[in-house]
Amino acid sequence: MSQKTIIITGGAGFIGSHVVRRLVNKYPQYTIVNLDKLTYAGNLANLSDIEKKPNYIFEKGDICDTSFVKALFQKYNPDAVIHLAAESHVDRSITNPLDFVMTNVVGTVTLLNVAREAWEGAYDSHRFYHVSTDEVYGALGEDGMFTETTAYDPHSPYSASKASSDHFVRAYHDTYGMDCVISNCSNNYGSHHFPEKLIPLSINNIKNNKPIPIYGKGENVRDWLWVEDHARAIDDIFHKAATGTTYNIGGHNEWKNIDLIRLLCAIMDRKLNREPGASAQLITFVTDRAGHDLRYAIDATRLKEELGWEPSLQFEEGLERTVDWYLENEAWLEQVTSGAYQKYYEQQYS
Ligand code: NAD
Ligand code: TYD
């Protein structure tokens, strides 16, 4: 395999850290440059196991900062960008939409602009891979699945900003001929997930005997994918996808929120030696999220048929592994839930 220098943005976040770890370990001949601003969601402790590897470099910076991104391109002369940096939490997007426009839209276009200039005349040998979400497709009713041709219909400021960034990436492929690929993935779960999202927040609350806040009646459905399966899909798509293509990535694993939380409670009762049913008593129904999408479900047939990717893990096993990781990594959890997290939690759930 040839040598490559790849800038991975958002590599200190949840999914980004799994992608960085996978590529650093699997491709020692690559140089992986992790560009991350280290917002509340970015944490270098996510990468402590690989930070000393000779093919790994961390650069702190903002993807919206053109001069910084330009200097980074000059310093490393990258062959590719895998772009994950984003503001990623729907609830925060409802409170602060402009933060999402800045990072997700302006940040993406800033990266595209710098890449376009740096790679001009050699687009064929330079790839811009944009990591996106199934939320751009909007909400499904009881039936149906999102395919790569489903029309965009975002509802939250988060999904609207990701939809916009997807459109810009396609525009740079269609207008300038840049080699761009996009993937749209369903909800991820696994280790190093910031405890503002449903699964890690619930694990943390169950552990601390705090109420588990379920929005509305808990009837909303999400399609959950093991984060390491997502990282493997990104690896496959990055290396094998034809230019200009989009792939949907999903777990074939739909769960109503309330059923998922009941399963999680049962797992945690066992792990924490509690009476069966004890953790489920923490379930508390709270005011629904504004504009709450009813159901997401991904049809990942194209990815299976063209690139041979399939999810590897059964949900129960993945959830159990996830719970084990959080129980074994109390210091990580304590570090990320100290300080600003408390304030966020009070504002969001008071
Ligand atoms: P995350 O919030 O855990 O991590 C985001 C990372 O980006 C953090 O390390 C943060 O410091 C960094 N970042 C934020 N703003 C930045 C900026 N201006 N400049 C540089 N770095 C910045 O997010 P995640 O859940 O790992 O999601 C990663 C990507 O995958 C996002 O683009 C998201 O839209 C997409 N995605 C997420 C999911 C999911 O279930 N979490 C599903 C599908 C797609
Ligand atoms: P989340 O993890 O925020 O992911 P997304 O909104 O991107 O799908 O939420 C997953 C589901 O869980 C979603 O339907 C909203 C719901 N939810 C709750 O019921 N309570 C909570 O405290 C959170 C954070 C989410």
CSV table of C-alpha atoms in Angstrom, one decimal, residues 62-240:
chain,number,residue,atom,x,y,z
A,62,ASP,CA,-10.3,25.6,14.0
A,63,ILE,CA,-11.6,24.4,10.6
A,64,CYS,CA,-13.1,27.9,10.2
A,65,ASP,CA,-9.7,29.6,10.4
A,66,THR,CA,-8.6,29.9,6.8
A,67,SER,CA,-5.0,30.9,7.5
A,68,PHE,CA,-4.5,28.1,10.0
A,69,VAL,CA,-6.0,25.5,7.6
A,70,LYS,CA,-3.8,26.8,4.7
A,71,ALA,CA,-0.7,26.7,6.9
A,72,LEU,CA,-1.6,23.1,7.8
A,73,PHE,CA,-1.9,22.1,4.1
A,74,GLN,CA,1.5,23.8,3.4
A,75,LYS,CA,3.1,22.0,6.3
A,76,TYR,CA,1.8,18.5,5.5
A,77,ASN,CA,0.9,18.6,1.8
A,78,PRO,CA,-1.9,16.1,2.5
A,79,ASP,CA,-3.2,13.5,-0.1
A,80,ALA,CA,-6.6,13.5,1.5
A,81,VAL,CA,-9.0,14.9,4.1
A,82,ILE,CA,-11.4,12.8,6.1
A,83,HIS,CA,-13.8,15.4,7.5
A,84,LEU,CA,-15.6,14.6,10.8
A,85,ALA,CA,-15.3,17.8,12.8
A,86,ALA,CA,-18.7,19.2,13.6
A,87,GLU,CA,-21.1,20.4,16.2
A,88,SER,CA,-23.0,17.2,16.5
A,89,HIS,CA,-25.7,17.4,19.2
A,90,VAL,CA,-29.3,18.2,18.1
A,91,ASP,CA,-30.4,19.6,21.5
A,92,ARG,CA,-27.5,22.1,21.4
A,93,SER,CA,-28.4,23.1,17.8
A,94,ILE,CA,-31.8,24.0,19.0
A,95,THR,CA,-30.3,26.4,21.6
A,96,ASN,CA,-27.4,27.7,19.5
A,97,PRO,CA,-28.0,27.3,15.8
A,98,LEU,CA,-25.3,29.7,14.7
A,99,ASP,CA,-22.6,27.6,16.2
A,100,PHE,CA,-23.7,24.8,13.9
A,101,VAL,CA,-23.7,27.1,10.8
A,102,MET,CA,-20.2,28.2,11.7
A,103,THR,CA,-18.5,24.9,12.2
A,104,ASN,CA,-20.7,22.6,10.0
A,105,VAL,CA,-21.2,24.9,7.0
A,106,VAL,CA,-18.5,27.6,7.1
A,107,GLY,CA,-15.9,25.2,8.5
A,108,THR,CA,-16.6,22.7,5.7
A,109,VAL,CA,-16.5,25.3,3.0
A,110,THR,CA,-13.3,26.7,4.5
A,111,LEU,CA,-11.7,23.2,4.2
A,112,LEU,CA,-13.1,22.8,0.7
A,113,ASN,CA,-11.6,26.1,-0.4
A,114,VAL,CA,-8.2,25.4,1.0
A,115,ALA,CA,-8.2,21.9,-0.5
A,116,ARG,CA,-9.4,23.2,-3.9
A,117,GLU,CA,-6.5,25.7,-4.1
A,118,ALA,CA,-3.9,23.3,-2.8
A,119,TRP,CA,-4.9,20.4,-5.0
A,120,GLU,CA,-5.7,22.3,-8.2
A,121,GLY,CA,-4.5,20.5,-11.3
A,122,ALA,CA,-4.2,17.2,-9.3
A,123,TYR,CA,-7.7,16.5,-8.1
A,124,ASP,CA,-7.6,12.9,-9.3
A,125,SER,CA,-5.0,12.0,-6.8
A,126,HIS,CA,-6.5,13.9,-3.8
A,127,ARG,CA,-9.6,12.9,-2.0
A,128,PHE,CA,-12.0,14.9,0.2
A,129,TYR,CA,-14.2,12.5,2.2
A,130,HIS,CA,-17.1,14.2,4.1
A,131,VAL,CA,-18.7,12.2,6.9
A,132,SER,CA,-22.3,13.0,7.3
A,133,THR,CA,-25.5,11.8,8.9
A,134,ASP,CA,-28.8,10.1,8.0
A,135,GLU,CA,-30.6,13.1,9.7
A,136,VAL,CA,-30.3,15.1,6.5
A,137,TYR,CA,-33.1,12.9,5.1
A,138,GLY,CA,-35.6,14.0,7.7
A,139,ALA,CA,-38.0,11.7,9.5
A,140,LEU,CA,-39.6,8.5,8.4
A,141,GLY,CA,-43.1,7.3,9.3
A,142,GLU,CA,-43.8,3.7,10.4
A,143,ASP,CA,-42.4,2.3,7.2
A,144,GLY,CA,-39.7,2.8,4.6
A,145,MET,CA,-35.9,3.4,4.8
A,146,PHE,CA,-33.5,6.1,3.7
A,147,THR,CA,-31.6,5.3,0.5
A,148,GLU,CA,-28.9,7.4,-1.2
A,149,THR,CA,-31.6,8.9,-3.4
A,150,THR,CA,-34.0,10.0,-0.7
A,151,ALA,CA,-34.7,13.7,-1.0
A,152,TYR,CA,-33.1,15.9,1.7
A,153,ASP,CA,-35.6,17.1,4.3
A,154,PRO,CA,-33.8,18.2,7.4
A,155,HIS,CA,-35.7,19.4,10.4
A,156,SER,CA,-33.3,20.4,13.2
A,157,PRO,CA,-30.7,23.2,12.9
A,158,TYR,CA,-28.1,20.4,13.3
A,159,SER,CA,-29.4,18.3,10.3
A,160,ALA,CA,-30.0,21.5,8.3
A,161,SER,CA,-26.3,22.5,8.8
A,162,LYS,CA,-25.1,19.0,7.8
A,163,ALA,CA,-27.4,18.9,4.8
A,164,SER,CA,-26.0,22.3,3.7
A,165,SER,CA,-22.4,21.0,4.1
A,166,ASP,CA,-23.3,17.9,2.0
A,167,HIS,CA,-24.6,20.1,-0.7
A,168,PHE,CA,-21.4,22.2,-0.7
A,169,VAL,CA,-19.2,19.1,-0.9
A,170,ARG,CA,-21.3,17.8,-3.9
A,171,ALA,CA,-21.0,21.3,-5.5
A,172,TYR,CA,-17.2,21.3,-5.2
A,173,HIS,CA,-17.2,17.9,-7.0
A,174,ASP,CA,-19.6,19.0,-9.7
A,175,THR,CA,-18.3,22.5,-10.2
A,176,TYR,CA,-14.5,22.1,-9.8
A,177,GLY,CA,-14.1,18.4,-10.4
A,178,MET,CA,-12.7,17.7,-7.0
A,179,ASP,CA,-12.6,14.0,-5.9
A,180,CYS,CA,-15.3,14.1,-3.2
A,181,VAL,CA,-17.2,11.3,-1.5
A,182,ILE,CA,-19.8,11.4,1.2
A,183,SER,CA,-21.3,8.9,3.6
A,184,ASN,CA,-24.5,9.3,5.6
A,185,CYS,CA,-24.6,7.2,8.7
A,186,SER,CA,-27.2,6.3,11.3
A,187,ASN,CA,-26.8,6.8,15.1
A,188,ASN,CA,-23.5,5.4,16.5
A,189,TYR,CA,-22.9,3.9,19.9
A,190,GLY,CA,-19.8,2.6,21.7
A,191,SER,CA,-16.9,3.8,23.8
A,192,HIS,CA,-15.7,7.4,24.1
A,193,HIS,CA,-19.2,8.8,23.4
A,194,PHE,CA,-19.8,12.1,25.1
A,195,PRO,CA,-22.6,11.7,27.8
A,196,GLU,CA,-24.9,14.3,26.2
A,197,LYS,CA,-26.3,11.7,23.8
A,198,LEU,CA,-28.9,9.2,24.8
A,199,ILE,CA,-26.9,6.0,25.4
A,200,PRO,CA,-23.9,7.4,27.3
A,201,LEU,CA,-26.1,9.9,29.2
A,202,SER,CA,-28.3,7.1,30.3
A,203,ILE,CA,-25.4,4.8,31.3
A,204,ASN,CA,-23.9,7.7,33.4
A,205,ASN,CA,-27.3,8.4,35.1
A,206,ILE,CA,-28.1,4.8,35.8
A,207,LYS,CA,-24.6,4.4,37.4
A,208,ASN,CA,-25.3,7.4,39.6
A,209,ASN,CA,-28.9,6.6,40.3
A,210,LYS,CA,-30.1,9.7,38.6
A,211,PRO,CA,-33.4,10.0,36.5
A,212,ILE,CA,-33.1,8.8,32.9
A,213,PRO,CA,-34.8,11.6,30.8
A,214,ILE,CA,-36.8,10.1,28.0
A,215,TYR,CA,-38.3,12.7,25.6
A,216,GLY,CA,-42.0,12.5,24.9
A,217,LYS,CA,-43.3,8.9,25.2
A,218,GLY,CA,-40.0,7.2,24.1
A,219,GLU,CA,-41.7,6.1,20.9
A,220,ASN,CA,-39.0,7.6,18.5
A,221,VAL,CA,-37.0,5.1,16.6
A,222,ARG,CA,-33.2,5.2,15.8
A,223,ASP,CA,-31.1,2.7,13.9
A,224,TRP,CA,-28.0,2.0,16.0
A,225,LEU,CA,-24.6,1.1,14.7
A,226,TRP,CA,-21.5,0.1,16.6
A,227,VAL,CA,-19.0,2.9,16.2
A,228,GLU,CA,-16.1,0.6,15.2
A,229,ASP,CA,-18.3,-0.7,12.3
A,230,HIS,CA,-18.7,2.9,11.2
A,231,ALA,CA,-15.0,3.4,11.3
A,232,ARG,CA,-14.5,0.3,9.2
A,233,ALA,CA,-17.1,1.5,6.7
A,234,ILE,CA,-15.2,4.9,6.5
A,235,ASP,CA,-12.0,3.0,5.8
A,236,ASP,CA,-13.6,0.9,3.1
A,237,ILE,CA,-15.3,3.9,1.4
A,238,PHE,CA,-12.2,6.1,1.7
A,239,HIS,CA,-10.2,3.5,-0.1
A,240,LYS,CA,-12.7,2.0,-2.6
